[in-house]
Amino acid sequence: MDKSTTVSFPAAPLATYRIESLAKVMTPALAIYVDVVDSNIQTTLGLLDGKPERWRPHVKTTKLAAIMARLIANGISNFKCATTLELLTVCETGARDVVVAYPCLGARARRIQQIASIFPDVRISVLLENESDVDVWRGTRVGAFVDVNPGMNRTGIEENHLQEIVSLAQSIQRAGISFRGIHYYDGQRYESDLAERTTLAHRGYDQLLRVVGALKSHSIATEEVITSGTPAFPCALSYPGFQNAGFIHRMSPGTLVYGDTTSLCQLPNAWDYQPAALVISTVVSHPENDLITCDAGHKTVSADSGIPNCAILGHPELIPLRPSEEHLPIRVESGYPIPRRGDTLYLVPRHVCPTVNNFDHCLMISQGRITGIETVTARGREAPITVDGAGDCAAG
């Protein structure tokens, strides 16, 4: 593998990330740089004209109650999540409005209803794409968004099936469920050229406004429209149709709180985002002249987005190869010094969300020092449970 296959991204120098007193730390370790987290939050709020109500971050990235609390302290009260554990965690942390952005059927739906009853002051909503699901939420305090498929072909009603969308919204209202609006996750918009990505995203938003118009023509008010994870975030910001639109438009980028090599390449260089979640790794072997191995396999740094699965901060000459479960081999380019066994490497994940989910605990870092250890609160999932008619839970 040559240098052309590595992942390049803008980042602060290695010196900014060095941590004191690492001799007492067992690696691999997840390090969250809270000063960088705060900076990334402020950068996002600045792009939103200082209006935190325009942001509905997805907490599948942040995972930690401690980081969710930092978002809330900055005025963000609306969130998205995917799992019931994420929902429980963000509600416990102080969220005021949470959308479970995942199909909710069977026992999962009953668990969400139970969490909604535990937190009556939190506005909890789900996504619906089929009229057969409406009865599940009848008589509950859970609201509903219609999930519209923007072409990602993962979930939702196709964006050009206007009558089907209108019919579902009408069924939601007839059932006495609060119709919240439209969820439109254009996660397939990650073209490397931002101008091309923006053109395609705006074309989709034009259709989205036609959806809202079709609802309005049937006297159905759209309270909120949710779009845009991290790659489409700049596209949504520049779309004029979302300005003074007659509905609340919220964007849901979550990855940019921590950053990773993928998102840092997708966002404009002028935006001052930096990686805030790194994996601290140790060189454990030197099997060949130009090859070293560190203790950060794919059970540590997720490889779901491809190889290389990370970049070694401050060392573009170190080329990560295909990891195994616990080992990451790294090729050293010719002419560069070979890291020694026991040396520390700072790894920036290619995909930070599942990487954070690989850890039970993380180091909290401020100004180069370890200030504490936090549990990765929403890691994994709740234990399987059943919910009986009285609302009591038992281990499944």
Coordinates of C-alpha atoms in Angstrom, one line a residue:
M1 CA 0.0 0.0 0.0
D2 CA 1.5 3.4 -1.0
K3 CA 0.9 6.8 0.3
S4 CA -1.7 7.6 -2.3
T5 CA -4.1 5.2 -0.5
T6 CA -3.9 6.9 2.9
V7 CA -6.5 9.3 4.3
S8 CA -5.4 12.9 4.4
F9 CA -7.2 15.5 6.5
P10 CA -6.5 18.9 8.0
A11 CA -5.5 18.7 11.7
A12 CA -3.7 20.5 14.4
P13 CA 0.0 19.3 14.9
L14 CA 0.8 16.3 17.1
A15 CA 2.1 18.5 19.9
T16 CA -1.5 19.8 20.4
Y17 CA -2.6 16.2 21.3
R18 CA 0.3 14.8 23.3
I19 CA -0.8 13.6 26.8
E20 CA 1.3 13.8 29.9
S21 CA 1.7 10.7 32.2
L22 CA 0.8 8.1 29.7
A23 CA 3.1 5.5 31.4
K24 CA 0.2 4.7 33.7
V25 CA -2.3 4.2 30.8
M26 CA -3.1 0.8 29.4
T27 CA -3.5 1.0 25.6
P28 CA -5.3 0.9 23.4
A29 CA -7.2 3.8 25.0
L30 CA -9.9 6.2 23.8
A31 CA -9.0 9.8 24.5
I32 CA -11.6 12.6 24.3
Y33 CA -10.1 16.1 24.1
V34 CA -12.8 18.2 25.8
D35 CA -11.3 21.5 24.8
V36 CA -11.5 20.4 21.1
V37 CA -15.1 19.1 21.7
D38 CA -16.0 22.6 23.0
S39 CA -14.4 24.3 20.1
N40 CA -16.2 22.0 17.6
I41 CA -19.5 22.8 19.3
Q42 CA -18.8 26.5 19.1
T43 CA -17.8 26.3 15.5
T44 CA -21.1 24.6 14.7
L45 CA -23.2 27.1 16.7
G46 CA -21.3 29.9 14.8
L47 CA -22.3 28.4 11.5
L48 CA -25.9 28.3 12.8
D49 CA -25.8 32.0 13.6
G50 CA -25.7 31.3 17.3
K51 CA -29.0 29.5 17.2
P52 CA -28.7 26.1 19.0
E53 CA -32.4 25.3 18.3
R54 CA -31.4 24.7 14.6
W55 CA -29.2 21.7 15.6
R56 CA -30.5 18.2 16.4
P57 CA -27.3 16.3 16.8
H58 CA -27.3 12.5 16.5
V59 CA -25.9 11.0 19.8
K60 CA -24.8 7.8 18.1
T61 CA -21.4 9.6 17.9
T62 CA -21.1 11.2 21.2
K63 CA -22.3 8.2 23.3
L64 CA -21.0 9.7 26.6
A65 CA -23.4 11.4 28.9
A66 CA -20.6 13.7 29.9
I67 CA -20.4 15.0 26.3
M68 CA -24.1 15.1 25.8
A69 CA -24.1 17.4 28.9
R70 CA -21.6 19.7 27.3
L71 CA -24.0 20.0 24.3
I72 CA -26.9 20.8 26.6
A73 CA -24.8 23.3 28.5
N74 CA -24.4 25.1 25.2
G75 CA -28.1 25.4 24.7
I76 CA -28.7 22.4 22.5
S77 CA -31.9 20.6 23.7
N78 CA -33.0 18.7 20.6
F79 CA -31.4 15.4 19.8
K80 CA -31.6 12.3 17.6
C81 CA -30.7 8.8 18.6
A82 CA -30.9 5.2 17.2
T83 CA -31.0 2.9 20.2
T84 CA -33.1 2.7 23.4
L85 CA -29.9 3.0 25.5
E86 CA -29.0 6.3 23.7
L87 CA -32.6 7.5 24.2
L88 CA -32.4 6.7 27.9
T89 CA -29.0 8.3 28.3
V90 CA -29.8 11.5 26.6
C91 CA -33.1 11.8 28.5
E92 CA -31.3 11.3 31.8
T93 CA -28.8 13.9 30.8
G94 CA -31.4 16.6 30.3
A95 CA -32.6 16.6 26.7
R96 CA -35.9 18.2 26.1
D97 CA -36.8 16.7 22.7
V98 CA -35.5 13.5 21.2
V99 CA -36.3 11.7 17.9
V100 CA -35.6 8.0 17.7
A101 CA -34.4 7.9 14.1
Y102 CA -34.8 4.2 13.6
P103 CA -37.8 1.9 12.8
C104 CA -39.4 0.9 16.1
L105 CA -41.4 -2.3 16.1
G106 CA -42.4 -4.9 18.7
A107 CA -40.7 -4.9 22.1
R108 CA -38.5 -2.0 21.0
A109 CA -41.6 0.2 20.5
R110 CA -42.9 -0.9 23.9
R111 CA -39.6 0.0 25.5
I112 CA -39.7 3.5 23.9
Q113 CA -43.2 4.0 25.3
Q114 CA -42.0 3.0 28.7
I115 CA -39.0 5.5 28.6
A116 CA -41.5 8.2 27.5
S117 CA -43.6 7.5 30.6
I118 CA -40.4 7.7 32.8
F119 CA -39.6 11.2 31.3
P120 CA -43.0 12.9 30.8
D121 CA -41.3 16.3 30.4
V122 CA -39.2 15.1 27.4
R123 CA -40.9 15.3 24.0
I124 CA -40.1 11.9 22.4
S125 CA -40.9 11.1 18.8
V126 CA -40.4 8.2 16.4
L127 CA -40.3 7.7 12.6
L128 CA -43.2 6.1 10.7
E129 CA -43.1 4.8 7.2
N130 CA -46.2 2.5 7.1
E131 CA -49.8 3.0 8.1
S132 CA -49.8 -0.4 9.7
D133 CA -47.4 1.0 12.4
V134 CA -49.8 3.9 13.4
D135 CA -51.8 1.8 15.9
V136 CA -48.6 0.9 17.9
W137 CA -48.5 4.6 19.0
R138 CA -52.2 5.3 19.4
G139 CA -53.0 6.5 22.9
T140 CA -49.3 7.1 23.8
R141 CA -47.6 10.5 24.4
V142 CA -45.0 9.7 21.7
G143 CA -45.1 11.9 18.6
A144 CA -44.4 10.8 15.0
F145 CA -42.4 12.1 12.0
V146 CA -43.0 10.6 8.5
D147 CA -39.7 9.1 7.4
V148 CA -39.1 10.1 3.7
N149 CA -36.5 8.2 1.7
P150 CA -34.3 10.7 -0.2
G151 CA -32.7 8.1 -2.3
M152 CA -30.5 6.4 0.3
N153 CA -32.9 3.4 0.1
R154 CA -32.5 2.5 3.7
T155 CA -35.8 3.4 5.3
G156 CA -38.8 5.6 4.5
I157 CA -41.3 6.4 1.8
E158 CA -39.9 7.4 -1.5
E159 CA -39.7 11.1 -1.8
N160 CA -41.9 11.3 -4.9
H161 CA -44.7 9.2 -3.5
L162 CA -46.6 12.3 -2.3
Q163 CA -50.0 10.8 -1.8
E164 CA -48.5 8.0 0.3
I165 CA -46.8 10.5 2.5
V166 CA -50.0 12.6 2.8
S167 CA -52.1 9.5 3.6
L168 CA -49.7 8.4 6.4
A169 CA -49.7 11.9 7.9
Q170 CA -53.5 11.9 7.9
S171 CA -53.6 8.5 9.6
I172 CA -51.2 9.8 12.3
Q173 CA -53.5 12.7 13.0
R174 CA -56.7 10.6 12.9
A175 CA -55.1 8.3 15.5
G176 CA -54.6 11.3 17.9
I177 CA -50.8 11.1 17.6
S178 CA -48.9 14.4 17.4
F179 CA -47.7 14.8 13.8
R180 CA -44.3 16.4 14.2
G181 CA -43.2 16.7 10.6
I182 CA -40.7 15.1 8.1
H183 CA -37.5 13.3 8.6
Y184 CA -35.2 13.3 5.5
Y185 CA -31.8 11.8 6.1
D186 CA -29.8 12.4 2.9
G187 CA -26.8 10.3 4.1
Q188 CA -26.0 9.2 0.5
R189 CA -24.7 12.7 -0.2
Y190 CA -21.0 12.4 0.5
E191 CA -19.5 13.2 -2.9
S192 CA -15.9 14.4 -2.5
D193 CA -16.5 17.5 -4.6
L194 CA -18.6 19.8 -2.4
A195 CA -20.1 21.7 -5.3
E196 CA -21.4 18.5 -6.8
R197 CA -22.6 17.3 -3.4
T198 CA -24.4 20.6 -2.9
T199 CA -26.1 20.6 -6.3
L200 CA -27.4 17.1 -5.7
A201 CA -28.5 17.8 -2.2
H202 CA -30.4 21.0 -3.2
R203 CA -32.2 19.0 -5.9
G204 CA -33.4 16.7 -3.1
Y205 CA -34.4 19.6 -0.9
D206 CA -36.5 21.0 -3.8
Q207 CA -38.4 17.7 -3.8
L208 CA -38.6 17.9 0.0
L209 CA -40.4 21.3 -0.2
R210 CA -42.8 19.7 -2.7
V211 CA -43.6 17.1 0.0
V212 CA -44.3 19.9 2.5
G213 CA -46.4 21.6 -0.1
A214 CA -48.5 18.5 -0.7
L215 CA -49.1 18.2 3.1
K216 CA -50.1 21.9 3.2
S217 CA -52.6 21.4 0.3
H218 CA -54.3 18.8 2.5
S219 CA -54.4 21.2 5.5
I220 CA -51.6 19.3 7.3
A221 CA -49.1 21.7 9.0
T222 CA -45.5 20.6 9.0
E223 CA -43.9 21.7 12.3
E224 CA -40.4 20.5 11.7
V225 CA -38.2 19.2 8.9
I226 CA -35.0 17.3 9.8
T227 CA -32.2 16.9 7.3
S228 CA -28.5 16.4 7.0
G229 CA -25.9 14.4 8.8
T230 CA -22.4 15.7 8.7
P231 CA -21.6 15.4 4.9
A232 CA -24.7 17.2 3.9
F233 CA -24.5 19.8 6.6
P234 CA -22.8 22.5 4.5
C235 CA -25.4 21.8 1.7
A236 CA -28.4 22.4 4.0
L237 CA -26.8 25.5 5.4
S238 CA -26.6 27.0 1.9
Y239 CA -30.1 26.0 0.7
P240 CA -32.3 29.2 0.4
G241 CA -35.5 27.2 0.6
F242 CA -34.9 26.5 4.3
Q243 CA -34.8 30.2 5.1
N244 CA -38.1 31.6 6.4
A245 CA -39.7 28.4 5.3
G246 CA -42.8 28.3 7.6
F247 CA -41.5 25.3 9.5
I248 CA -38.6 24.6 11.9
H249 CA -35.6 23.2 9.9
R250 CA -33.1 21.3 12.0
M251 CA -29.9 19.6 10.9
S252 CA -28.6 16.5 12.6
P253 CA -24.8 16.3 12.1
G254 CA -23.3 14.4 15.1
T255 CA -19.9 13.2 13.8
L256 CA -18.5 16.7 13.7
V257 CA -18.5 16.9 17.5
Y258 CA -15.6 14.5 17.6
G259 CA -14.5 14.6 14.0
D260 CA -12.7 11.8 12.1
T261 CA -10.6 11.6 8.9
T262 CA -13.7 11.2 6.8
S263 CA -15.7 14.1 8.1
L264 CA -12.7 16.4 8.3
C265 CA -12.2 15.8 4.5
Q266 CA -15.9 16.4 3.8
L267 CA -16.3 19.7 5.5
P268 CA -14.8 23.0 4.1
N269 CA -11.2 23.6 5.2
A270 CA -12.2 27.1 6.3
W271 CA -14.4 25.6 9.0
D272 CA -12.3 25.2 12.1
Y273 CA -13.1 21.6 13.0
Q274 CA -10.4 19.4 14.6
P275 CA -10.4 15.7 15.7
A276 CA -11.5 15.5 19.3
A277 CA -11.5 11.7 19.8
L278 CA -8.2 9.8 19.3
V279 CA -7.1 6.3 20.0
I280 CA -3.9 6.1 22.0
S281 CA -1.9 3.0 20.9
T282 CA 1.5 1.4 21.6
V283 CA 3.9 -0.1 19.1
V284 CA 4.1 -3.7 20.2
S285 CA 6.2 -5.4 17.4
H286 CA 8.7 -4.8 14.6
P287 CA 8.2 -7.9 12.4
E288 CA 9.9 -6.6 9.3
N289 CA 12.4 -3.9 8.4
D290 CA 9.7 -1.5 7.2
L291 CA 6.8 -2.8 9.2
I292 CA 5.6 -2.2 12.8
T293 CA 2.5 -3.4 14.6
C294 CA 0.5 -1.5 17.2
D295 CA -2.2 -2.7 19.6
A296 CA -5.3 -1.2 17.8
G297 CA -7.0 -3.8 15.6
H298 CA -10.5 -3.5 14.3
K299 CA -12.0 -4.3 17.7
T300 CA -10.4 -0.9 18.7
V301 CA -10.5 1.3 15.6
S302 CA -13.5 0.4 13.4
A303 CA -12.7 -0.7 9.9
D304 CA -16.3 -0.5 8.6
S305 CA -15.5 2.5 6.3
G306 CA -12.5 0.8 4.7
I307 CA -8.8 0.6 4.8
P308 CA -6.8 2.4 6.0
N309 CA -9.1 2.6 9.1
C310 CA -7.2 5.5 10.6
A311 CA -4.4 8.0 10.2
I312 CA -1.4 8.3 12.5
L313 CA -1.4 11.9 13.7
G314 CA 1.8 13.7 12.9
H315 CA 3.2 10.8 10.9
P316 CA 2.1 10.8 7.3
E317 CA 4.9 8.4 6.6
L318 CA 3.2 5.7 8.6
I319 CA 0.7 3.8 6.4
P320 CA -1.9 1.7 8.3
L321 CA -2.6 -1.7 6.6
R322 CA -5.4 -4.1 7.1
P323 CA -6.0 -4.7 10.8
S324 CA -6.8 -8.0 12.4
E325 CA -8.9 -8.1 15.6
E326 CA -6.2 -6.8 18.0
H327 CA -3.3 -5.9 15.7
L328 CA -2.8 -3.0 13.3
P329 CA 0.2 -3.5 11.0
I330 CA 1.7 -0.2 9.8
R331 CA 4.1 0.2 6.8
V332 CA 6.9 2.8 7.3
E333 CA 7.8 4.7 4.1
S334 CA 11.4 4.3 3.0
G335 CA 13.9 6.7 4.4
Y336 CA 12.0 7.5 7.6
P337 CA 12.9 6.4 11.2
I338 CA 11.2 3.3 12.5
P339 CA 9.2 3.7 15.6
R340 CA 10.4 1.6 18.5
R341 CA 8.5 -1.0 20.5
G342 CA 6.9 0.8 23.3
D343 CA 6.4 4.1 21.4
T344 CA 3.1 5.8 21.5
L345 CA 1.0 6.5 18.4
Y346 CA -2.0 8.8 18.3
L347 CA -4.6 7.4 15.9
V348 CA -7.4 9.5 14.2
P349 CA -10.2 7.1 13.3
R350 CA -11.6 7.0 9.8
H351 CA -15.1 6.5 11.3
V352 CA -15.3 7.7 14.9
C353 CA -18.9 6.6 15.8
P354 CA -18.3 2.8 15.9
T355 CA -14.8 3.4 17.2
V356 CA -16.2 5.2 20.3
N357 CA -18.7 2.3 20.7
N358 CA -15.8 -0.1 21.0
F359 CA -14.7 1.3 24.4
D360 CA -16.2 0.9 27.8
H361 CA -14.2 3.9 29.2
C362 CA -12.4 6.9 27.9
L363 CA -9.8 9.3 29.1
M364 CA -10.9 13.0 29.3
I365 CA -8.1 15.3 28.2
S366 CA -7.7 19.0 28.8
Q367 CA -4.6 21.0 28.1
G368 CA -2.5 17.8 27.6
R369 CA -3.5 16.3 31.0
I370 CA -5.8 13.5 31.9
T371 CA -8.6 15.1 34.0
G372 CA -10.7 12.0 34.5
I373 CA -12.1 8.8 33.2
E374 CA -15.7 8.6 31.9
T375 CA -17.9 5.6 31.1
V376 CA -19.0 5.4 27.5
T377 CA -22.5 5.6 28.8
A378 CA -24.6 4.6 25.7
R379 CA -22.2 2.0 24.4
G380 CA -23.8 -1.1 22.9
R381 CA -27.5 -1.7 23.8
E382 CA -29.8 -2.3 26.7
A383 CA -30.2 -5.9 27.9
P384 CA -33.0 -7.6 26.0
I385 CA -36.2 -7.0 27.9
T386 CA -39.9 -7.6 27.8
V387 CA -42.5 -5.2 28.9
D388 CA -45.8 -6.5 30.3
G389 CA -49.2 -4.8 30.2
A390 CA -48.5 -3.1 33.5
G391 CA -45.3 -1.6 32.3
D392 CA -43.0 -3.7 34.4
C393 CA -39.7 -4.9 32.8
A394 CA -38.0 -8.2 33.2
A395 CA -34.8 -9.6 31.8
G396 CA -35.5 -11.4 28.6

